[in-house]
Short mmCIF file of C-alpha atoms and ligand atoms in Angstrom, two decimals:
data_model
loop_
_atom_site.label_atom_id
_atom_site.label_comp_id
_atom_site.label_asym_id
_atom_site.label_seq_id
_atom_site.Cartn_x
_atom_site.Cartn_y
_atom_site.Cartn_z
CA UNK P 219 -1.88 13.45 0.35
CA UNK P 220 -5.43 13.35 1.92
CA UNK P 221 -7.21 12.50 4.54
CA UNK P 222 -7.90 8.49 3.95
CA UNK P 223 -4.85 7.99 5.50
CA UNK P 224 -5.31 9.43 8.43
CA UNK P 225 -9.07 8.16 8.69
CA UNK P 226 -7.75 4.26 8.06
CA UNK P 227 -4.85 5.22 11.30
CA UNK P 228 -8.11 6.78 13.60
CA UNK P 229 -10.20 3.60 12.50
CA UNK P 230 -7.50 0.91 12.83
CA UNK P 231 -6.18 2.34 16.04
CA UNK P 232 -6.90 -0.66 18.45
CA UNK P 233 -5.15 -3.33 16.35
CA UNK P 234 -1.26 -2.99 15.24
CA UNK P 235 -2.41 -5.99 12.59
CA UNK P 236 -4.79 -4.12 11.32
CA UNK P 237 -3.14 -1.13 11.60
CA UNK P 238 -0.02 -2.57 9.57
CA UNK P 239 -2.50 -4.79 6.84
CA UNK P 240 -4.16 -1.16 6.21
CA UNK P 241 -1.94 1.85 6.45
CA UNK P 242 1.14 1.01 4.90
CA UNK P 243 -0.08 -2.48 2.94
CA UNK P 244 -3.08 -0.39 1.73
CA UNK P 245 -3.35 3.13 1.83
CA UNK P 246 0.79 3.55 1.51
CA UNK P 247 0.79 0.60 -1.51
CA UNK P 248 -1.95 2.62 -3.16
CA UNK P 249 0.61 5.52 -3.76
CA UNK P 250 3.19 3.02 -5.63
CA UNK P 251 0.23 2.17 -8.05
CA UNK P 252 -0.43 6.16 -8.80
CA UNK P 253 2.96 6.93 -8.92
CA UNK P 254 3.43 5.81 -12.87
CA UNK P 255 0.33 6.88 -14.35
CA UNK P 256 1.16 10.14 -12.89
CA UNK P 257 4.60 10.49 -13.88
CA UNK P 258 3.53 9.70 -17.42
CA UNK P 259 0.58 12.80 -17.21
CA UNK P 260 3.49 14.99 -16.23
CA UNK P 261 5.89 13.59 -19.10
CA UNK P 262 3.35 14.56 -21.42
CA UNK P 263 3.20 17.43 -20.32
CA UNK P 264 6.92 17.78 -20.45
CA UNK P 265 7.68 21.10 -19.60
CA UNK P 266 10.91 21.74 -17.15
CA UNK P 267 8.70 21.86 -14.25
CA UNK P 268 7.05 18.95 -14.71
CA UNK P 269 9.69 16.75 -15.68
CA UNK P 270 11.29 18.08 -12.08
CA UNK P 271 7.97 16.30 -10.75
CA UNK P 272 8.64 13.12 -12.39
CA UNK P 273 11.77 13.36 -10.55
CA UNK P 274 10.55 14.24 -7.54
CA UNK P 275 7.80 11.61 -7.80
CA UNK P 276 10.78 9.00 -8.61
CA UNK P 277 12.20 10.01 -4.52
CA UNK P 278 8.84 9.62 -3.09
CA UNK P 279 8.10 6.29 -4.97
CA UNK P 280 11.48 5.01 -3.47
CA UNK P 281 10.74 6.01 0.19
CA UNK P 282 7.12 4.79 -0.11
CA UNK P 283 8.28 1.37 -0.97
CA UNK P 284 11.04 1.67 2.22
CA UNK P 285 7.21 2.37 4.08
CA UNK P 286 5.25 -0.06 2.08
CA UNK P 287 7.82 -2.84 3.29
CA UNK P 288 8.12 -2.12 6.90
CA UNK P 289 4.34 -2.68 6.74
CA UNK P 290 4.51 -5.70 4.74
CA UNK P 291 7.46 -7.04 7.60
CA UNK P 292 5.69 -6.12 10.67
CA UNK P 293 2.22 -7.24 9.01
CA UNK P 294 3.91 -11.03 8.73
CA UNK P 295 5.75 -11.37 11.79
CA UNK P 296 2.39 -10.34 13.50
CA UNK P 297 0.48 -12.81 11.34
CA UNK P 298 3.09 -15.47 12.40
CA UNK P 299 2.88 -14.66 16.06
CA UNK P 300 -0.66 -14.88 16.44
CA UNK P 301 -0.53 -18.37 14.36
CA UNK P 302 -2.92 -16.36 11.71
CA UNK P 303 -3.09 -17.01 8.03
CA UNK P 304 -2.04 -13.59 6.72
CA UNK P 305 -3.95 -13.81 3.37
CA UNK P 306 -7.49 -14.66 4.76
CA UNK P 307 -7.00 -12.44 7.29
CA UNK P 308 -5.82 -9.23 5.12
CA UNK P 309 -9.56 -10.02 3.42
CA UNK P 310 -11.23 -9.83 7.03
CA UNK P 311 -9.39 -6.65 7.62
CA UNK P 312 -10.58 -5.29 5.03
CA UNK P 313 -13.94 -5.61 4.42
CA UNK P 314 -14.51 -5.12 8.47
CA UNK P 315 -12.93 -1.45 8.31
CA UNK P 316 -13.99 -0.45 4.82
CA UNK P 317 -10.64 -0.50 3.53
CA UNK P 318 -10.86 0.85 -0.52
CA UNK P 319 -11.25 -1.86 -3.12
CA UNK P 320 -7.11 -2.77 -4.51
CA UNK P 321 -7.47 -1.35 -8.30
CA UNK P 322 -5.13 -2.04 -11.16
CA UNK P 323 -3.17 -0.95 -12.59
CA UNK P 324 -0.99 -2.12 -10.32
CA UNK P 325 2.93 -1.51 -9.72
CA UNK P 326 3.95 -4.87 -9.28
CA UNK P 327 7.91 -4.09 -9.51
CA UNK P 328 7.48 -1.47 -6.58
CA UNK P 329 5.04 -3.93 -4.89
CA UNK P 330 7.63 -6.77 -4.96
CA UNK P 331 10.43 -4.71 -3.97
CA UNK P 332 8.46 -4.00 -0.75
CA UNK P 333 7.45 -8.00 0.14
CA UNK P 334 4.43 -8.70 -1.16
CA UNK P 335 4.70 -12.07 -2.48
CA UNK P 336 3.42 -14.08 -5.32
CA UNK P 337 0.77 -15.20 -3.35
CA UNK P 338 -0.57 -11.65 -2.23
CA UNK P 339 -0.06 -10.10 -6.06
CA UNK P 340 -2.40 -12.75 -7.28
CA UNK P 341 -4.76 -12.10 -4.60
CA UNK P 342 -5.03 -8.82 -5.78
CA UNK P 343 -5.81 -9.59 -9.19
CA UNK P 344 -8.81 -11.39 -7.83
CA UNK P 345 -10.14 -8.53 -5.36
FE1 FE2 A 468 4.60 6.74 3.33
#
């Protein structure tokens, strides 16, 4: 962990939509992307102790998605109350706090298995 997290909660603090489009939908989805190319470091690697990481890595990955998703729920339902387009807006979001750029490789499996849709995996592609 480091502190990027906590500096996107301090800087998003005034805005649960922002808060939601760049903790857990940003920041938290990062950490599904890392999780693979790290797990294959440590599989190299492949001594006892590191192939305990992979399996550790393999229960964080699956809670991180469970966080990843409530984002990715509460992100759209706020969207969808305020009548905003939650694509376009996700953009605004992040350019206007200085959210980090989305880089692949990305895990689309654990993406999809915490909601982001076609639409928003494309999107990222394109970022
Ligand atoms: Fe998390």
């Amino acid at each position: 962990a480091h502190n990027s997290l906590w500096e996107m909660c301090l800087r998003t603090q005034h805005d649960v939509t922002a808060r939601m489009a760049l903790v857990p939908r940003t920041m938290e989805a990062r950490g599904l992307d890392a999780t693979p190319p790290m797990q294959a470091r440590l599989r190299k690697v492949g001594t006892p102790a590191a192939l305990r990481a992979v399996e550790i890595l393999d229960v964080i990955l699956r809670d991180e998605i469970g966080h990843v998703a409530v984002g990715n729920r509460w992100y759209g339902w706020l969207c969808a109350q305020q009548g905003i387009e939650p694509l376009g807006h996700y953009r605004r979001l992040a350019r206007e706090h200085s959210a980090p750029r989305l880089k692949p490789p990305f895990n689309e499996p654990a993406r999809r298995a915490a909601g982001f849709s076609d639409a928003e995996l494309t999107a990222m592609h394109q970022a």
